Amino acid sequence: MIAKEQLRQVIDELPNQFTIDELVEKMIYLEKYGCLSNPTKDGVFVSRVEIDQAIENWFRH
């Protein structure tokens, strides 16, 4: 389940013009991995670029 605050963060990080597909991709990633650019349990940060690459790779396979 995604919290409203997490969804707001996803929307805030998108450009002013975006497709529904872009939003859904980010929401799916958030649901699957539980974070965007927040620290993981071991304190390692995930950069926005790494997240975008992971999403691209995920949809290619």
PDB file of N, CA, C and O in Angstrom:
ATOM      1  N   MET A   1       0.842  -1.168   0.000  1.00  0.00           N
ATOM      2  CA  MET A   1       0.000   0.000   0.000  1.00  0.00           C
ATOM      3  C   MET A   1       0.894   1.241   0.000  1.00  0.00           C
ATOM      4  O   MET A   1       1.933   1.266   0.635  1.00  0.00           O
ATOM      5  N   ILE A   2       0.481   2.268  -0.708  1.00  0.00           N
ATOM      6  CA  ILE A   2       1.241   3.511  -0.818  1.00  0.00           C
ATOM      7  C   ILE A   2       0.559   4.587   0.016  1.00  0.00           C
ATOM      8  O   ILE A   2      -0.648   4.777  -0.070  1.00  0.00           O
ATOM      9  N   ALA A   3       1.341   5.289   0.820  1.00  0.00           N
ATOM     10  CA  ALA A   3       0.812   6.393   1.624  1.00  0.00           C
ATOM     11  C   ALA A   3       0.619   7.623   0.738  1.00  0.00           C
ATOM     12  O   ALA A   3       1.309   7.804  -0.267  1.00  0.00           O
ATOM     13  N   LYS A   4      -0.319   8.476   1.113  1.00  0.00           N
ATOM     14  CA  LYS A   4      -0.585   9.694   0.348  1.00  0.00           C
ATOM     15  C   LYS A   4       0.671  10.552   0.227  1.00  0.00           C
ATOM     16  O   LYS A   4       0.937  11.123  -0.828  1.00  0.00           O
ATOM     17  N   GLU A   5       1.438  10.634   1.292  1.00  0.00           N
ATOM     18  CA  GLU A   5       2.648  11.456   1.270  1.00  0.00           C
ATOM     19  C   GLU A   5       3.653  10.912   0.251  1.00  0.00           C
ATOM     20  O   GLU A   5       4.313  11.680  -0.444  1.00  0.00           O
ATOM     21  N   GLN A   6       3.760   9.598   0.147  1.00  0.00           N
ATOM     22  CA  GLN A   6       4.658   9.009  -0.842  1.00  0.00           C
ATOM     23  C   GLN A   6       4.176   9.329  -2.257  1.00  0.00           C
ATOM     24  O   GLN A   6       4.983   9.629  -3.133  1.00  0.00           O
ATOM     25  N   LEU A   7       2.872   9.261  -2.475  1.00  0.00           N
ATOM     26  CA  LEU A   7       2.314   9.585  -3.784  1.00  0.00           C
ATOM     27  C   LEU A   7       2.546  11.059  -4.119  1.00  0.00           C
ATOM     28  O   LEU A   7       2.905  11.396  -5.244  1.00  0.00           O
ATOM     29  N   ARG A   8       2.401  11.925  -3.141  1.00  0.00           N
ATOM     30  CA  ARG A   8       2.683  13.353  -3.360  1.00  0.00           C
ATOM     31  C   ARG A   8       4.135  13.551  -3.767  1.00  0.00           C
ATOM     32  O   ARG A   8       4.445  14.361  -4.638  1.00  0.00           O
ATOM     33  N   GLN A   9       5.043  12.814  -3.130  1.00  0.00           N
ATOM     34  CA  GLN A   9       6.462  12.916  -3.458  1.00  0.00           C
ATOM     35  C   GLN A   9       6.700  12.479  -4.905  1.00  0.00           C
ATOM     36  O   GLN A   9       7.452  13.121  -5.637  1.00  0.00           O
ATOM     37  N   VAL A  10       6.054  11.400  -5.321  1.00  0.00           N
ATOM     38  CA  VAL A  10       6.178  10.925  -6.699  1.00  0.00           C
ATOM     39  C   VAL A  10       5.726  12.017  -7.661  1.00  0.00           C
ATOM     40  O   VAL A  10       6.428  12.347  -8.622  1.00  0.00           O
ATOM     41  N   ILE A  11       4.583  12.603  -7.409  1.00  0.00           N
ATOM     42  CA  ILE A  11       4.046  13.640  -8.284  1.00  0.00           C
ATOM     43  C   ILE A  11       4.931  14.873  -8.282  1.00  0.00           C
ATOM     44  O   ILE A  11       5.203  15.461  -9.332  1.00  0.00           O
ATOM     45  N   ASP A  12       5.441  15.263  -7.119  1.00  0.00           N
ATOM     46  CA  ASP A  12       6.313  16.440  -7.029  1.00  0.00           C
ATOM     47  C   ASP A  12       7.604  16.261  -7.817  1.00  0.00           C
ATOM     48  O   ASP A  12       8.166  17.238  -8.316  1.00  0.00           O
ATOM     49  N   GLU A  13       8.081  15.040  -7.930  1.00  0.00           N
ATOM     50  CA  GLU A  13       9.334  14.786  -8.640  1.00  0.00           C
ATOM     51  C   GLU A  13       9.151  14.690 -10.149  1.00  0.00           C
ATOM     52  O   GLU A  13      10.132  14.740 -10.891  1.00  0.00           O
ATOM     53  N   LEU A  14       7.933  14.563 -10.617  1.00  0.00           N
ATOM     54  CA  LEU A  14       7.676  14.508 -12.056  1.00  0.00           C
ATOM     55  C   LEU A  14       7.738  15.910 -12.652  1.00  0.00           C
ATOM     56  O   LEU A  14       7.484  16.901 -11.964  1.00  0.00           O
ATOM     57  N   PRO A  15       8.034  16.009 -13.954  1.00  0.00           N
ATOM     58  CA  PRO A  15       8.005  17.321 -14.599  1.00  0.00           C
ATOM     59  C   PRO A  15       6.573  17.842 -14.665  1.00  0.00           C
ATOM     60  O   PRO A  15       5.614  17.103 -14.395  1.00  0.00           O
ATOM     61  N   ASN A  16       6.410  19.104 -15.047  1.00  0.00           N
ATOM     62  CA  ASN A  16       5.072  19.695 -15.116  1.00  0.00           C
ATOM     63  C   ASN A  16       4.156  18.966 -16.100  1.00  0.00           C
ATOM     64  O   ASN A  16       2.956  18.878 -15.880  1.00  0.00           O
ATOM     65  N   GLN A  17       4.711  18.459 -17.167  1.00  0.00           N
ATOM     66  CA  GLN A  17       3.954  17.673 -18.137  1.00  0.00           C
ATOM     67  C   GLN A  17       4.465  16.233 -18.091  1.00  0.00           C
ATOM     68  O   GLN A  17       5.662  15.992 -18.244  1.00  0.00           O
ATOM     69  N   PHE A  18       3.575  15.270 -17.854  1.00  0.00           N
ATOM     70  CA  PHE A  18       3.977  13.869 -17.812  1.00  0.00           C
ATOM     71  C   PHE A  18       2.815  13.011 -18.263  1.00  0.00           C
ATOM     72  O   PHE A  18       1.664  13.443 -18.276  1.00  0.00           O
ATOM     73  N   THR A  19       3.138  11.800 -18.663  1.00  0.00           N
ATOM     74  CA  THR A  19       2.094  10.880 -19.097  1.00  0.00           C
ATOM     75  C   THR A  19       1.604  10.057 -17.903  1.00  0.00           C
ATOM     76  O   THR A  19       2.305   9.922 -16.895  1.00  0.00           O
ATOM     77  N   ILE A  20       0.443   9.516 -18.053  1.00  0.00           N
ATOM     78  CA  ILE A  20      -0.101   8.621 -17.025  1.00  0.00           C
ATOM     79  C   ILE A  20       0.820   7.409 -16.880  1.00  0.00           C
ATOM     80  O   ILE A  20       1.050   6.922 -15.771  1.00  0.00           O
ATOM     81  N   ASP A  21       1.379   6.947 -18.000  1.00  0.00           N
ATOM     82  CA  ASP A  21       2.292   5.806 -17.948  1.00  0.00           C
ATOM     83  C   ASP A  21       3.496   6.094 -17.060  1.00  0.00           C
ATOM     84  O   ASP A  21       3.940   5.216 -16.303  1.00  0.00           O
ATOM     85  N   GLU A  22       4.054   7.301 -17.159  1.00  0.00           N
ATOM     86  CA  GLU A  22       5.197   7.664 -16.322  1.00  0.00           C
ATOM     87  C   GLU A  22       4.815   7.629 -14.843  1.00  0.00           C
ATOM     88  O   GLU A  22       5.564   7.124 -14.014  1.00  0.00           O
ATOM     89  N   LEU A  23       3.650   8.164 -14.531  1.00  0.00           N
ATOM     90  CA  LEU A  23       3.181   8.168 -13.148  1.00  0.00           C
ATOM     91  C   LEU A  23       2.971   6.738 -12.647  1.00  0.00           C
ATOM     92  O   LEU A  23       3.410   6.375 -11.555  1.00  0.00           O
ATOM     93  N   VAL A  24       2.329   5.921 -13.453  1.00  0.00           N
ATOM     94  CA  VAL A  24       2.060   4.535 -13.059  1.00  0.00           C
ATOM     95  C   VAL A  24       3.364   3.766 -12.859  1.00  0.00           C
ATOM     96  O   VAL A  24       3.500   3.003 -11.901  1.00  0.00           O
ATOM     97  N   GLU A  25       4.345   3.981 -13.741  1.00  0.00           N
ATOM     98  CA  GLU A  25       5.646   3.310 -13.585  1.00  0.00           C
ATOM     99  C   GLU A  25       6.268   3.646 -12.237  1.00  0.00           C
ATOM    100  O   GLU A  25       6.767   2.768 -11.533  1.00  0.00           O
ATOM    101  N   LYS A  26       6.246   4.914 -11.886  1.00  0.00           N
ATOM    102  CA  LYS A  26       6.832   5.346 -10.616  1.00  0.00           C
ATOM    103  C   LYS A  26       6.058   4.771  -9.433  1.00  0.00           C
ATOM    104  O   LYS A  26       6.641   4.362  -8.430  1.00  0.00           O
ATOM    105  N   MET A  27       4.741   4.717  -9.555  1.00  0.00           N
ATOM    106  CA  MET A  27       3.916   4.169  -8.476  1.00  0.00           C
ATOM    107  C   MET A  27       4.180   2.671  -8.304  1.00  0.00           C
ATOM    108  O   MET A  27       4.260   2.178  -7.176  1.00  0.00           O
ATOM    109  N   ILE A  28       4.326   1.968  -9.407  1.00  0.00           N
ATOM    110  CA  ILE A  28       4.611   0.537  -9.343  1.00  0.00           C
ATOM    111  C   ILE A  28       5.966   0.299  -8.684  1.00  0.00           C
ATOM    112  O   ILE A  28       6.114  -0.573  -7.836  1.00  0.00           O
ATOM    113  N   TYR A  29       6.948   1.104  -9.077  1.00  0.00           N
ATOM    114  CA  TYR A  29       8.274   0.972  -8.480  1.00  0.00           C
ATOM    115  C   TYR A  29       8.208   1.226  -6.975  1.00  0.00           C
ATOM    116  O   TYR A  29       8.793   0.481  -6.183  1.00  0.00           O
ATOM    117  N   LEU A  30       7.492   2.271  -6.602  1.00  0.00           N
ATOM    118  CA  LEU A  30       7.344   2.595  -5.184  1.00  0.00           C
ATOM    119  C   LEU A  30       6.678   1.443  -4.435  1.00  0.00           C
ATOM    120  O   LEU A  30       7.119   1.048  -3.359  1.00  0.00           O
ATOM    121  N   GLU A  31       5.639   0.889  -5.006  1.00  0.00           N
ATOM    122  CA  GLU A  31       4.941  -0.226  -4.371  1.00  0.00           C
ATOM    123  C   GLU A  31       5.851  -1.454  -4.259  1.00  0.00           C
ATOM    124  O   GLU A  31       5.882  -2.129  -3.233  1.00  0.00           O
ATOM    125  N   LYS A  32       6.629  -1.704  -5.315  1.00  0.00           N
ATOM    126  CA  LYS A  32       7.477  -2.892  -5.337  1.00  0.00           C
ATOM    127  C   LYS A  32       8.664  -2.774  -4.394  1.00  0.00           C
ATOM    128  O   LYS A  32       8.995  -3.715  -3.679  1.00  0.00           O
ATOM    129  N   TYR A  33       9.327  -1.613  -4.389  1.00  0.00           N
ATOM    130  CA  TYR A  33      10.554  -1.460  -3.617  1.00  0.00           C
ATOM    131  C   TYR A  33      10.386  -0.654  -2.340  1.00  0.00           C
ATOM    132  O   TYR A  33      11.289  -0.607  -1.518  1.00  0.00           O
ATOM    133  N   GLY A  34       9.264   0.024  -2.187  1.00  0.00           N
ATOM    134  CA  GLY A  34       8.981   0.724  -0.946  1.00  0.00           C
ATOM    135  C   GLY A  34       9.724   2.022  -0.740  1.00  0.00           C
ATOM    136  O   GLY A  34       9.701   2.568   0.349  1.00  0.00           O
ATOM    137  N   CYS A  35      10.414   2.515  -1.778  1.00  0.00           N
ATOM    138  CA  CYS A  35      11.121   3.779  -1.630  1.00  0.00           C
ATOM    139  C   CYS A  35      11.317   4.420  -2.990  1.00  0.00           C
ATOM    140  O   CYS A  35      11.213   3.772  -4.010  1.00  0.00           O
ATOM    141  N   LEU A  36      11.602   5.693  -2.968  1.00  0.00           N
ATOM    142  CA  LEU A  36      12.009   6.405  -4.181  1.00  0.00           C
ATOM    143  C   LEU A  36      13.476   6.736  -4.046  1.00  0.00           C
ATOM    144  O   LEU A  36      14.330   6.047  -4.531  1.00  0.00           O
ATOM    145  N   SER A  37      13.770   7.779  -3.309  1.00  0.00           N
ATOM    146  CA  SER A  37      15.176   8.107  -3.068  1.00  0.00           C
ATOM    147  C   SER A  37      15.443   8.169  -1.566  1.00  0.00           C
ATOM    148  O   SER A  37      16.330   8.852  -1.111  1.00  0.00           O
ATOM    149  N   ASN A  38      14.648   7.460  -0.802  1.00  0.00           N
ATOM    150  CA  ASN A  38      14.834   7.375   0.648  1.00  0.00           C
ATOM    151  C   ASN A  38      15.863   6.302   0.966  1.00  0.00           C
ATOM    152  O   ASN A  38      16.067   5.377   0.195  1.00  0.00           O
ATOM    153  N   PRO A  39      16.507   6.404   2.121  1.00  0.00           N
ATOM    154  CA  PRO A  39      17.493   5.380   2.463  1.00  0.00           C
ATOM    155  C   PRO A  39      16.831   4.011   2.624  1.00  0.00           C
ATOM    156  O   PRO A  39      15.697   3.911   3.057  1.00  0.00           O
ATOM    157  N   THR A  40      17.585   3.004   2.269  1.00  0.00           N
ATOM    158  CA  THR A  40      17.106   1.648   2.483  1.00  0.00           C
ATOM    159  C   THR A  40      17.356   1.268   3.936  1.00  0.00           C
ATOM    160  O   THR A  40      17.915   2.050   4.700  1.00  0.00           O
ATOM    161  N   LYS A  41      17.009   0.072   4.311  1.00  0.00           N
ATOM    162  CA  LYS A  41      17.168  -0.363   5.698  1.00  0.00           C
ATOM    163  C   LYS A  41      18.620  -0.309   6.166  1.00  0.00           C
ATOM    164  O   LYS A  41      18.898  -0.054   7.319  1.00  0.00           O
ATOM    165  N   ASP A  42      19.565  -0.542   5.238  1.00  0.00           N
ATOM    166  CA  ASP A  42      20.973  -0.529   5.629  1.00  0.00           C
ATOM    167  C   ASP A  42      21.614   0.851   5.498  1.00  0.00           C
ATOM    168  O   ASP A  42      22.821   0.998   5.639  1.00  0.00           O
ATOM    169  N   GLY A  43      20.820   1.884   5.211  1.00  0.00           N
ATOM    170  CA  GLY A  43      21.322   3.247   5.158  1.00  0.00           C
ATOM    171  C   GLY A  43      21.905   3.671   3.823  1.00  0.00           C
ATOM    172  O   GLY A  43      22.430   4.764   3.693  1.00  0.00           O
ATOM    173  N   VAL A  44      21.804   2.834   2.808  1.00  0.00           N
ATOM    174  CA  VAL A  44      22.319   3.160   1.482  1.00  0.00           C
ATOM    175  C   VAL A  44      21.237   3.922   0.715  1.00  0.00           C
ATOM    176  O   VAL A  44      20.086   3.509   0.685  1.00  0.00           O
ATOM    177  N   PHE A  45      21.638   5.031   0.096  1.00  0.00           N
ATOM    178  CA  PHE A  45      20.675   5.820  -0.653  1.00  0.00           C
ATOM    179  C   PHE A  45      20.583   5.329  -2.091  1.00  0.00           C
ATOM    180  O   PHE A  45      21.571   4.900  -2.672  1.00  0.00           O
ATOM    181  N   VAL A  46      19.386   5.423  -2.648  1.00  0.00           N
ATOM    182  CA  VAL A  46      19.155   5.074  -4.039  1.00  0.00           C
ATOM    183  C   VAL A  46      18.937   6.384  -4.786  1.00  0.00           C
ATOM    184  O   VAL A  46      18.037   7.151  -4.451  1.00  0.00           O
ATOM    185  N   SER A  47      19.782   6.636  -5.782  1.00  0.00           N
ATOM    186  CA  SER A  47      19.661   7.897  -6.519  1.00  0.00           C
ATOM    187  C   SER A  47      18.484   7.842  -7.483  1.00  0.00           C
ATOM    188  O   SER A  47      18.006   6.769  -7.866  1.00  0.00           O
ATOM    189  N   ARG A  48      18.045   8.989  -7.883  1.00  0.00           N
ATOM    190  CA  ARG A  48      16.942   9.096  -8.837  1.00  0.00           C
ATOM    191  C   ARG A  48      17.324   8.421 -10.149  1.00  0.00           C
ATOM    192  O   ARG A  48      16.513   7.754 -10.775  1.00  0.00           O
ATOM    193  N   VAL A  49      18.567   8.571 -10.573  1.00  0.00           N
ATOM    194  CA  VAL A  49      19.042   7.948 -11.814  1.00  0.00           C
ATOM    195  C   VAL A  49      18.970   6.432 -11.700  1.00  0.00           C
ATOM    196  O   VAL A  49      18.519   5.754 -12.627  1.00  0.00           O
ATOM    197  N   GLU A  50      19.397   5.895 -10.569  1.00  0.00           N
ATOM    198  CA  GLU A  50      19.347   4.445 -10.367  1.00  0.00           C
ATOM    199  C   GLU A  50      17.906   3.944 -10.399  1.00  0.00           C
ATOM    200  O   GLU A  50      17.623   2.879 -10.945  1.00  0.00           O
ATOM    201  N   ILE A  51      17.019   4.713  -9.827  1.00  0.00           N
ATOM    202  CA  ILE A  51      15.603   4.333  -9.833  1.00  0.00           C
ATOM    203  C   ILE A  51      15.063   4.329 -11.256  1.00  0.00           C
ATOM    204  O   ILE A  51      14.396   3.386 -11.672  1.00  0.00           O
ATOM    205  N   ASP A  52      15.362   5.394 -12.003  1.00  0.00           N
ATOM    206  CA  ASP A  52      14.886   5.474 -13.389  1.00  0.00           C
ATOM    207  C   ASP A  52      15.442   4.328 -14.225  1.00  0.00           C
ATOM    208  O   ASP A  52      14.717   3.739 -15.036  1.00  0.00           O
ATOM    209  N   GLN A  53      16.708   3.997 -14.026  1.00  0.00           N
ATOM    210  CA  GLN A  53      17.312   2.882 -14.758  1.00  0.00           C
ATOM    211  C   GLN A  53      16.655   1.563 -14.382  1.00  0.00           C
ATOM    212  O   GLN A  53      16.399   0.715 -15.245  1.00  0.00           O
ATOM    213  N   ALA A  54      16.376   1.385 -13.113  1.00  0.00           N
ATOM    214  CA  ALA A  54      15.723   0.153 -12.662  1.00  0.00           C
ATOM    215  C   ALA A  54      14.331   0.018 -13.275  1.00  0.00           C
ATOM    216  O   ALA A  54      13.939  -1.069 -13.702  1.00  0.00           O
ATOM    217  N   ILE A  55      13.609   1.120 -13.341  1.00  0.00           N
ATOM    218  CA  ILE A  55      12.270   1.099 -13.946  1.00  0.00           C
ATOM    219  C   ILE A  55      12.369   0.744 -15.419  1.00  0.00           C
ATOM    220  O   ILE A  55      11.613  -0.093 -15.917  1.00  0.00           O
ATOM    221  N   GLU A  56      13.321   1.374 -16.131  1.00  0.00           N
ATOM    222  CA  GLU A  56      13.498   1.067 -17.550  1.00  0.00           C
ATOM    223  C   GLU A  56      13.838  -0.394 -17.755  1.00  0.00           C
ATOM    224  O   GLU A  56      13.266  -1.064 -18.619  1.00  0.00           O
ATOM    225  N   ASN A  57      14.759  -0.914 -16.943  1.00  0.00           N
ATOM    226  CA  ASN A  57      15.147  -2.323 -17.068  1.00  0.00           C
ATOM    227  C   ASN A  57      13.993  -3.249 -16.722  1.00  0.00           C
ATOM    228  O   ASN A  57      13.797  -4.284 -17.359  1.00  0.00           O
ATOM    229  N   TRP A  58      13.229  -2.867 -15.742  1.00  0.00           N
ATOM    230  CA  TRP A  58      12.103  -3.690 -15.309  1.00  0.00           C
ATOM    231  C   TRP A  58      11.074  -3.854 -16.424  1.00  0.00           C
ATOM    232  O   TRP A  58      10.565  -4.944 -16.665  1.00  0.00           O
ATOM    233  N   PHE A  59      10.798  -2.770 -17.161  1.00  0.00           N
ATOM    234  CA  PHE A  59       9.788  -2.836 -18.211  1.00  0.00           C
ATOM    235  C   PHE A  59      10.334  -3.445 -19.495  1.00  0.00           C
ATOM    236  O   PHE A  59       9.565  -3.805 -20.372  1.00  0.00           O
ATOM    237  N   ARG A  60      11.645  -3.564 -19.629  1.00  0.00           N
ATOM    238  CA  ARG A  60      12.227  -4.219 -20.811  1.00  0.00           C
ATOM    239  C   ARG A  60      12.146  -5.726 -20.707  1.00  0.00           C
ATOM    240  O   ARG A  60      12.172  -6.423 -21.699  1.00  0.00           O
ATOM    241  N   HIS A  61      12.102  -6.243 -19.507  1.00  0.00           N
ATOM    242  CA  HIS A  61      12.151  -7.700 -19.321  1.00  0.00           C
ATOM    243  C   HIS A  61      10.799  -8.286 -19.141  1.00  0.00           C
ATOM    244  O   HIS A  61       9.871  -7.979 -18.737  1.00  0.00           O
TER     245      HIS A  61
END
